[in-house]
CSV table of C-alpha atoms and ligand atoms in Angstrom, one decimal:
chain,number,residue,atom,x,y,z
A,1,MET,CA,0.0,0.0,0.1
A,2,ALA,CA,1.2,3.7,-0.9
A,3,SER,CA,2.6,5.4,2.3
A,4,LEU,CA,0.6,8.4,3.4
A,5,SER,CA,1.8,11.3,5.6
A,6,VAL,CA,-0.2,13.7,7.6
A,7,GLU,CA,0.0,17.5,6.3
A,8,GLN,CA,-2.5,19.9,8.1
A,9,PRO,CA,-3.7,22.5,5.9
A,10,ALA,CA,-3.5,26.0,7.6
A,11,GLY,CA,-7.0,26.3,9.4
A,12,ALA,CA,-8.2,22.8,9.3
A,13,ALA,CA,-7.9,19.4,11.3
A,14,CYS,CA,-5.6,17.2,10.4
A,15,PHE,CA,-7.0,13.7,9.8
A,16,CYS,CA,-6.3,10.9,7.6
A,17,TRP,CA,-8.6,8.7,5.0
A,18,PHE,CA,-7.9,5.9,2.2
A,19,ARG,CA,-10.1,5.3,-0.8
A,20,PRO,CA,-12.7,2.1,0.1
A,21,ALA,CA,-10.4,1.2,-3.6
A,22,LEU,CA,-7.1,1.2,-1.8
A,23,LEU,CA,-8.4,-0.7,0.8
A,24,GLU,CA,-8.9,-4.1,-0.9
A,25,GLY,CA,-7.4,-7.3,0.8
A,26,ASN,CA,-7.1,-5.5,4.2
A,27,ARG,CA,-9.0,-6.7,7.1
A,28,LEU,CA,-11.6,-4.0,8.4
A,29,ARG,CA,-13.3,-3.8,11.6
A,30,GLY,CA,-15.0,-1.0,13.6
A,31,ILE,CA,-14.5,1.4,16.1
A,32,PRO,CA,-16.9,0.3,19.7
A,33,MET,CA,-19.8,2.1,19.2
A,34,GLY,CA,-20.8,4.7,22.1
A,35,VAL,CA,-17.4,6.3,22.3
A,36,LYS,CA,-18.6,9.4,21.0
A,37,GLU,CA,-17.4,12.4,22.9
A,38,SER,CA,-14.4,14.2,22.3
A,39,ARG,CA,-13.1,13.3,25.8
A,40,GLY,CA,-11.9,17.0,26.6
A,41,LEU,CA,-10.2,17.5,23.6
A,42,LYS,CA,-10.0,21.1,21.9
A,43,GLY,CA,-9.3,22.8,18.8
A,44,ARG,CA,-8.2,20.8,16.1
A,45,GLU,CA,-7.7,17.6,17.9
A,46,SER,CA,-11.4,17.7,18.9
A,47,THR,CA,-12.4,18.1,15.2
A,48,CYS,CA,-10.2,15.2,14.5
A,49,TRP,CA,-11.7,13.5,17.1
A,50,GLN,CA,-15.0,14.3,15.6
A,51,MET,CA,-14.2,14.1,12.0
A,52,LEU,CA,-13.6,10.1,13.0
A,53,HIS,CA,-16.3,9.3,15.4
A,54,GLY,CA,-19.1,11.8,14.0
A,55,GLY,CA,-20.0,11.2,10.3
A,56,ASP,CA,-23.4,11.6,8.8
A,57,ARG,CA,-25.8,9.1,8.5
A,58,HIS,CA,-24.5,7.2,5.5
A,59,ALA,CA,-21.2,6.3,7.4
A,60,ASP,CA,-22.5,3.1,8.4
A,61,ARG,CA,-22.8,1.8,5.5
A,62,ARG,CA,-20.4,2.9,3.4
A,63,VAL,CA,-17.2,3.9,5.4
A,64,ARG,CA,-14.8,1.9,6.7
A,65,ALA,CA,-11.0,2.3,6.6
A,66,LYS,CA,-7.7,1.4,7.7
A,67,LEU,CA,-6.1,4.7,9.4
A,68,SER,CA,-2.9,2.8,10.9
A,69,HIS,CA,-1.1,6.0,9.7
A,70,ILE,CA,-2.9,7.5,12.5
A,71,SER,CA,-0.8,5.5,15.0
A,72,SER,CA,2.5,6.2,13.1
A,73,PHE,CA,1.4,9.8,12.7
A,74,LEU,CA,1.5,9.4,16.7
A,75,SER,CA,4.6,7.4,16.9
A,76,SER,CA,6.5,9.0,14.6
A,77,GLY,CA,6.9,12.1,16.3
A,78,LYS,CA,5.5,14.3,13.5
A,79,ARG,CA,4.0,17.7,14.3
A,80,TRP,CA,1.0,19.6,13.4
A,81,MET,CA,1.7,22.4,10.6
A,82,ASP,CA,2.4,24.7,13.0
A,83,GLY,CA,5.2,22.5,14.6
A,84,LYS,CA,3.5,21.3,17.5
A,85,LEU,CA,3.6,17.9,18.7
A,86,PRO,CA,-0.3,16.2,19.6
A,87,THR,CA,-1.1,16.3,22.8
A,88,LYS,CA,-0.6,13.1,25.1
A,89,THR,CA,-4.8,13.5,25.6
A,90,PHE,CA,-5.2,13.1,21.9
A,91,ALA,CA,-2.9,10.4,21.2
A,92,SER,CA,-4.5,8.5,24.2
A,93,THR,CA,-7.9,9.2,23.3
A,94,ILE,CA,-7.3,7.9,19.4
A,95,SER,CA,-5.2,4.9,20.2
A,96,GLY,CA,-7.7,4.4,23.5
A,97,GLY,CA,-10.6,4.8,21.6
A,98,VAL,CA,-10.6,3.4,18.4
A,99,CYS,CA,-9.7,-0.3,19.0
A,100,THR,CA,-11.6,-3.3,19.3
A,101,ASP,CA,-9.0,-5.6,20.4
A,102,GLY,CA,-6.0,-3.7,21.7
A,103,SER,CA,-4.5,-3.7,18.1
A,104,ASP,CA,-3.6,-0.1,17.2
A,105,ASP,CA,-4.3,-0.2,13.5
A,106,GLU,CA,-7.8,-0.4,12.5
A,107,PHE,CA,-10.2,2.4,12.8
A,108,HIS,CA,-14.1,3.1,11.6
A,109,TYR,CA,-14.2,6.1,10.2
A,110,PRO,CA,-16.7,8.4,9.2
A,111,GLU,CA,-16.3,10.6,6.1
A,112,GLY,CA,-17.2,14.4,5.3
A,113,SER,CA,-20.3,15.6,5.6
A,114,THR,CA,-22.5,17.1,3.1
A,115,LYS,CA,-25.3,20.2,3.7
A,116,PHE,CA,-27.9,21.8,1.3
A,117,ILE,CA,-27.1,25.7,0.8
A,118,ALA,CA,-29.9,26.8,-1.7
A,119,GLU,CA,-31.6,26.5,-4.4
A,120,CYS,CA,-33.1,28.8,-7.3
A,121,GLU,CA,-34.4,29.0,-11.0
A,122,LEU,CA,-32.2,28.6,-13.7
A,123,PRO,CA,-33.2,29.7,-16.9
A,124,THR,CA,-30.9,28.3,-19.8
A,125,ASP,CA,-30.4,28.7,-23.5
A,126,ARG,CA,-32.3,25.1,-23.4
A,127,GLY,CA,-35.0,25.9,-21.0
A,128,VAL,CA,-35.8,26.8,-17.4
A,129,PHE,CA,-34.0,24.4,-14.6
A,130,ARG,CA,-34.1,24.5,-11.0
A,131,MET,CA,-30.7,24.6,-9.6
A,132,ARG,CA,-29.8,23.2,-5.9
A,133,ALA,CA,-26.5,24.1,-4.3
A,134,TYR,CA,-24.4,21.9,-1.3
A,135,ARG,CA,-21.4,22.1,0.3
A,136,TYR,CA,-19.3,19.0,1.3
A,137,LYS,CA,-16.8,19.4,3.8
A,138,GLY,CA,-14.3,16.0,3.6
A,139,ALA,CA,-10.6,14.7,3.3
A,140,LYS,CA,-9.0,14.1,-0.3
A,141,VAL,CA,-5.5,12.8,-0.9
A,142,VAL,CA,-3.6,14.8,-2.9
A,143,ILE,CA,0.1,15.1,-3.7
A,144,ARG,CA,2.7,17.0,-2.2
A,145,GLU,CA,6.1,17.3,-2.7
A,146,GLY,CA,6.2,13.8,-4.6
A,147,GLU,CA,3.9,12.2,-1.5
A,148,ARG,CA,0.7,11.2,-1.0
A,149,VAL,CA,-0.7,13.2,1.7
A,150,LEU,CA,-4.5,13.8,3.1
A,151,GLU,CA,-6.2,17.2,3.0
A,152,TRP,CA,-9.2,18.6,4.3
A,153,THR,CA,-11.2,19.8,1.3
A,154,GLU,CA,-14.4,21.7,0.5
A,155,MET,CA,-16.4,21.1,-2.5
A,156,GLU,CA,-19.8,22.7,-3.6
A,157,PRO,CA,-21.5,20.5,-5.8
A,158,VAL,CA,-24.4,21.4,-7.8
A,159,VAL,CA,-27.6,19.5,-9.1
A,160,ILE,CA,-29.8,20.9,-12.1
A,161,TYR,CA,-32.9,19.4,-12.4
A,162,LYS,CA,-36.1,19.5,-14.2
A,163,GLN,CA,-39.4,17.0,-13.0
A,164,ALA,CA,-43.2,17.5,-13.7
A,165,LYS,CA,-44.1,17.4,-10.2
A,166,LYS,CA,-42.4,14.9,-7.8
A,167,PHE,CA,-39.7,12.6,-9.2
A,168,VAL,CA,-40.8,9.2,-10.3
A,169,ASP,CA,-38.2,6.4,-9.4
A,170,PRO,CA,-36.1,5.4,-11.0
A,171,VAL,CA,-35.0,9.1,-11.8
A,172,ALA,CA,-32.7,9.6,-15.0
A,173,VAL,CA,-29.7,11.2,-12.9
A,174,ARG,CA,-26.3,12.0,-14.7
A,175,VAL,CA,-23.3,12.4,-12.1
A,176,HIS,CA,-21.1,14.8,-14.1
A,177,ASP,CA,-17.3,15.8,-13.1
A,178,GLN,CA,-16.4,19.4,-14.1
A,179,CYS,CA,-14.0,19.7,-17.0
A,180,TYR,CA,-12.8,23.0,-17.3
A,181,THR,CA,-10.7,22.6,-20.8
A,182,SER,CA,-13.9,21.4,-22.7
A,183,GLU,CA,-16.8,23.0,-20.8
A,184,VAL,CA,-15.3,26.5,-20.5
A,185,LEU,CA,-12.8,26.5,-23.2
A,186,GLY,CA,-14.4,24.7,-26.0
A,187,SER,CA,-11.2,21.8,-25.9
A,188,LYS,CA,-11.7,18.9,-28.3
A,189,ARG,CA,-9.1,16.6,-26.2
A,190,CYS,CA,-12.2,14.7,-24.5
A,191,ASP,CA,-15.7,14.2,-24.6
A,192,CYS,CA,-17.0,15.7,-20.9
A,193,LYS,CA,-18.5,18.9,-22.7
A,194,GLU,CA,-20.9,16.3,-25.0
A,195,GLN,CA,-21.7,14.5,-22.5
A,196,LEU,CA,-22.8,17.2,-20.4
A,197,ASP,CA,-25.1,19.0,-23.4
A,198,LEU,CA,-26.3,15.5,-23.9
A,199,ALA,CA,-27.6,15.0,-20.2
A,200,LEU,CA,-28.8,18.3,-20.0
A,201,ASP,CA,-30.8,17.7,-23.3
A,202,TYR,CA,-32.3,14.8,-22.0
A,203,ILE,CA,-33.4,16.1,-18.8
A,204,ASN,CA,-34.8,19.1,-20.6
A,205,GLN,CA,-36.9,16.8,-22.7
A,206,PHE,CA,-37.6,14.2,-20.2
A,207,GLY,CA,-37.1,15.4,-16.4
A,208,GLY,CA,-34.2,14.2,-14.5
A,209,ALA,CA,-31.1,15.6,-12.6
A,210,LEU,CA,-27.8,16.1,-13.3
A,211,ILE,CA,-25.5,16.5,-10.3
A,212,TYR,CA,-22.5,18.7,-11.2
A,213,MET,CA,-19.0,17.6,-9.4
A,214,PRO,CA,-16.3,20.0,-9.1
A,215,GLN,CA,-13.5,17.9,-9.4
A,216,GLU,CA,-11.4,18.5,-12.7
A,217,GLY,CA,-9.4,16.3,-14.7
A,218,ARG,CA,-10.9,12.8,-12.7
A,219,GLY,CA,-10.0,14.1,-9.4
A,220,ILE,CA,-6.7,15.4,-10.1
A,221,GLY,CA,-7.0,19.3,-10.4
A,222,LEU,CA,-6.3,21.5,-13.2
A,223,ALA,CA,-2.7,22.0,-13.1
A,224,ASN,CA,-2.4,18.1,-12.7
A,225,LYS,CA,-4.5,17.8,-15.6
A,226,VAL,CA,-2.6,20.0,-17.6
A,227,ALA,CA,0.6,18.3,-16.8
A,228,ALA,CA,-0.8,15.0,-17.7
A,229,TYR,CA,-2.2,16.2,-21.1
A,230,HIS,CA,1.9,17.4,-21.5
A,231,LEU,CA,2.8,13.6,-21.1
A,232,GLN,CA,0.0,12.7,-23.4
A,233,ASP,CA,1.4,14.9,-25.9
A,234,GLY,CA,4.4,13.2,-25.3
A,235,GLY,CA,2.4,9.6,-26.3
A,236,LEU,CA,1.5,8.6,-23.1
A,237,ASP,CA,-2.4,7.6,-22.5
A,238,THR,CA,-5.0,9.3,-19.9
A,239,VAL,CA,-3.9,6.2,-17.8
A,240,ASP,CA,-0.2,6.1,-17.9
A,241,ALA,CA,0.0,10.0,-17.5
A,242,ASN,CA,-1.8,9.7,-14.1
A,243,ARG,CA,0.2,7.2,-13.0
A,244,GLN,CA,3.4,8.6,-14.0
A,245,LEU,CA,2.5,11.8,-12.5
A,246,ALA,CA,3.5,11.1,-8.9
A,247,GLY,CA,1.6,8.2,-8.6
A,248,PHE,CA,-1.9,9.2,-9.0
A,249,GLY,CA,-4.5,6.6,-9.7
A,250,ASP,CA,-6.4,6.1,-13.0
A,251,ASP,CA,-9.5,7.8,-11.2
A,252,GLU,CA,-9.0,9.8,-8.0
A,253,ARG,CA,-12.6,11.2,-8.1
A,254,SER,CA,-15.0,10.7,-5.3
A,255,TYR,CA,-18.7,10.6,-4.8
A,256,GLU,CA,-19.3,10.6,-1.2
A,257,CYS,CA,-22.0,13.3,-1.0
A,258,ILE,CA,-24.0,11.6,-4.0
A,259,PRO,CA,-26.2,9.4,-1.5
A,260,TYR,CA,-27.1,12.4,0.8
A,261,ILE,CA,-27.7,14.8,-2.4
A,262,LEU,CA,-30.2,12.0,-3.9
A,263,GLU,CA,-31.7,11.3,-0.2
A,264,ASP,CA,-32.4,14.9,0.2
A,265,MET,CA,-34.1,15.4,-3.0
A,266,GLY,CA,-36.1,12.5,-2.3
A,267,ILE,CA,-34.7,10.3,-5.0
A,268,LYS,CA,-34.8,6.6,-4.3
A,269,SER,CA,-33.4,5.1,-7.7
A,270,ILE,CA,-31.9,6.2,-10.4
A,271,GLN,CA,-31.1,5.7,-13.7
A,272,LEU,CA,-27.8,6.5,-14.2
A,273,MET,CA,-26.6,8.0,-17.4
A,274,THR,CA,-22.7,6.8,-17.9
A,275,ASN,CA,-20.6,4.2,-19.8
A,276,ASN,CA,-18.3,3.8,-16.9
A,277,PRO,CA,-18.4,0.9,-14.9
A,278,PHE,CA,-16.1,2.3,-12.5
A,279,LYS,CA,-18.7,5.0,-11.4
A,280,ILE,CA,-21.5,2.6,-11.2
A,281,ARG,CA,-19.7,0.1,-8.6
A,282,GLN,CA,-18.5,3.2,-6.6
A,283,LEU,CA,-22.0,5.0,-6.5
A,284,SER,CA,-23.4,1.1,-5.8
A,285,GLU,CA,-21.0,0.6,-3.0
A,286,LEU,CA,-21.8,4.1,-1.4
A,287,GLY,CA,-25.4,2.7,-1.2
A,288,VAL,CA,-27.3,4.4,-4.0
A,289,THR,CA,-29.5,2.3,-5.7
A,290,ILE,CA,-29.0,2.1,-9.5
A,291,ALA,CA,-32.1,0.3,-11.0
A,292,GLY,CA,-30.3,0.8,-14.9
A,293,THR,CA,-27.9,2.7,-16.7
A,294,LYS,CA,-28.4,4.6,-19.8
A,295,PRO,CA,-25.1,4.7,-22.2
A,296,HIS,CA,-23.7,8.3,-22.6
A,297,VAL,CA,-22.1,7.7,-25.7
A,298,VAL,CA,-21.3,10.8,-27.7
A,299,LYS,CA,-19.2,11.0,-31.3
A,300,PRO,CA,-15.4,10.8,-31.1
A,301,ASN,CA,-13.6,13.2,-33.0
A,302,VAL,CA,-10.0,13.3,-34.3
A,303,TYR,CA,-8.4,14.9,-31.3
A,304,ASN,CA,-10.0,12.7,-28.8
A,305,GLU,CA,-10.0,9.1,-30.5
A,306,LYS,CA,-7.0,8.2,-28.4
A,307,TYR,CA,-8.5,9.2,-24.8
A,308,LEU,CA,-11.5,7.5,-25.7
A,309,ARG,CA,-9.8,4.5,-26.5
A,310,ALA,CA,-8.0,4.7,-23.2
A,311,LYS,CA,-11.2,4.9,-21.8
A,312,VAL,CA,-12.5,1.8,-23.3
A,313,MET,CA,-9.6,-0.2,-22.2
A,314,SER,CA,-8.9,1.2,-18.7
A,315,ARG,CA,-12.6,0.0,-17.8
A,316,ASP,CA,-13.9,-3.7,-17.7
A,317,GLY,CA,-17.3,-2.8,-18.5
A,318,SER,CA,-19.0,-3.8,-22.0
A,319,CYS,CA,-21.1,-0.6,-22.1
A,320,LEU,CA,-18.4,1.1,-23.4
A,321,VAL,CA,-17.6,-0.4,-26.3
A,322,GLY,CA,-20.2,1.4,-28.4
A,323,VAL,CA,-18.1,4.4,-27.9
A,324,LEU,CA,-15.4,3.7,-30.5
A,325,ARG,CA,-18.1,2.0,-33.1
A,326,CYS,CA,-20.3,4.8,-32.9
A,327,ARG,CA,-18.3,6.7,-35.8
B,1,GTP,N1,-6.4,13.3,-15.9
B,1,GTP,C1,-7.1,13.5,-17.2
B,1,GTP,N2,-8.4,13.8,-16.9
B,1,GTP,C2,-9.0,14.2,-17.9
B,1,GTP,C3,-8.6,13.6,-19.3
B,1,GTP,N3,-9.6,14.2,-20.3
B,1,GTP,C4,-10.4,14.1,-19.4
B,1,GTP,N4,-10.4,14.0,-18.0
B,1,GTP,C5,-11.3,14.4,-17.0
B,1,GTP,O1,-12.0,13.1,-17.1
B,1,GTP,C6,-13.3,13.6,-16.3
B,1,GTP,C7,-14.3,12.6,-17.2
B,1,GTP,O2,-14.1,11.7,-16.8
B,1,GTP,P1,-14.0,10.0,-18.0
B,1,GTP,O3,-13.7,8.9,-17.1
B,1,GTP,O4,-13.8,10.8,-19.2
B,1,GTP,O5,-15.9,10.1,-18.2
B,1,GTP,P2,-17.0,9.8,-16.9
B,1,GTP,O6,-17.7,11.4,-16.9
B,1,GTP,O7,-16.3,9.4,-15.5
B,1,GTP,O8,-17.5,8.6,-17.5
B,1,GTP,P3,-18.6,8.9,-18.1
B,1,GTP,O9,-19.9,9.0,-17.1
B,1,GTP,O10,-19.0,7.3,-18.9
B,1,GTP,O11,-19.1,9.9,-19.3
B,1,GTP,C8,-13.8,14.9,-16.3
B,1,GTP,O12,-13.1,15.2,-15.0
B,1,GTP,C9,-12.4,15.6,-16.9
B,1,GTP,O13,-12.0,16.9,-16.8
B,1,GTP,C10,-7.2,13.4,-19.3
B,1,GTP,O14,-6.7,13.5,-20.2
B,1,GTP,N5,-6.3,13.4,-18.1
């Protein structure tokens, strides 16, 4: 397993997190329930404790993480970002409160939280939609100076939707990740903008919801995506370029806020617009009921064929095969 060190961004609490994908093959075990209060901890240490033990109501179902690096953080003498050492109370609270059998290497970790912020009308060229804004706070793996570290981040997903009166399950839903280069600049290197348009056209006509996730470049961020493009200019495909970039995974996106958003909107099951088996798997693992999928195929162009081919090759599902046949 890749080693993770802990870095605390200014003004945020330090804590640790693994994506479920990194946990495959590991034993998992929960913390004793009922150990809820932060036992006299203050400030960031209290926040860190609460992040480990608070969680939202989906936490039990979907979050189990191995956090042995908390113990190594504590025992390695690493410091918080301001140079201070963790207090003894923090160390003993964490190691005393989390383990079920005396070993100190397994934790049950509730992930970040999602909140509804506001809703408005959204008149567009296509028609009039409704838009709902959310704020998600959680942890994200980032690469800093060549090392994988965890940072506390905020993301503001929005939902653009249309419905007759009330949603009837299963609702057509597109979970769409931000792509600044195609959606704003008109880049032809990928198919993201066309997929966005396709989904909005469908929703405008038949009803449904598009959840727009501000996670650029499959979660690696705009600057890293440009660096990946630079490597692709030299001949690598998307996946290899991502891997070569300081060890990013093929896909660093996270959909942890989606179950909350769907529940908040009264959507119990969805018809997911995607060609992406990874997305289907991730959402199902998070507890989303996927009644079916709608292929989301757009026409390749001369610039994105290699990208689409890499997408097909890197995914294990057959629903993508059509992508390259549609020319
Ligand atoms: N790292 C990297 N990200 C890219 C590249 N091209 C597009 N992206 C990002 O990829 C994301 C779109 O993911 P894809 O895997 O292409 O498609 P998807 O939306 O997950 O899958 P579908 O649901 O089938 O459309 C967006 O966040 C884009 O910014 C690239 O060459 N490198």
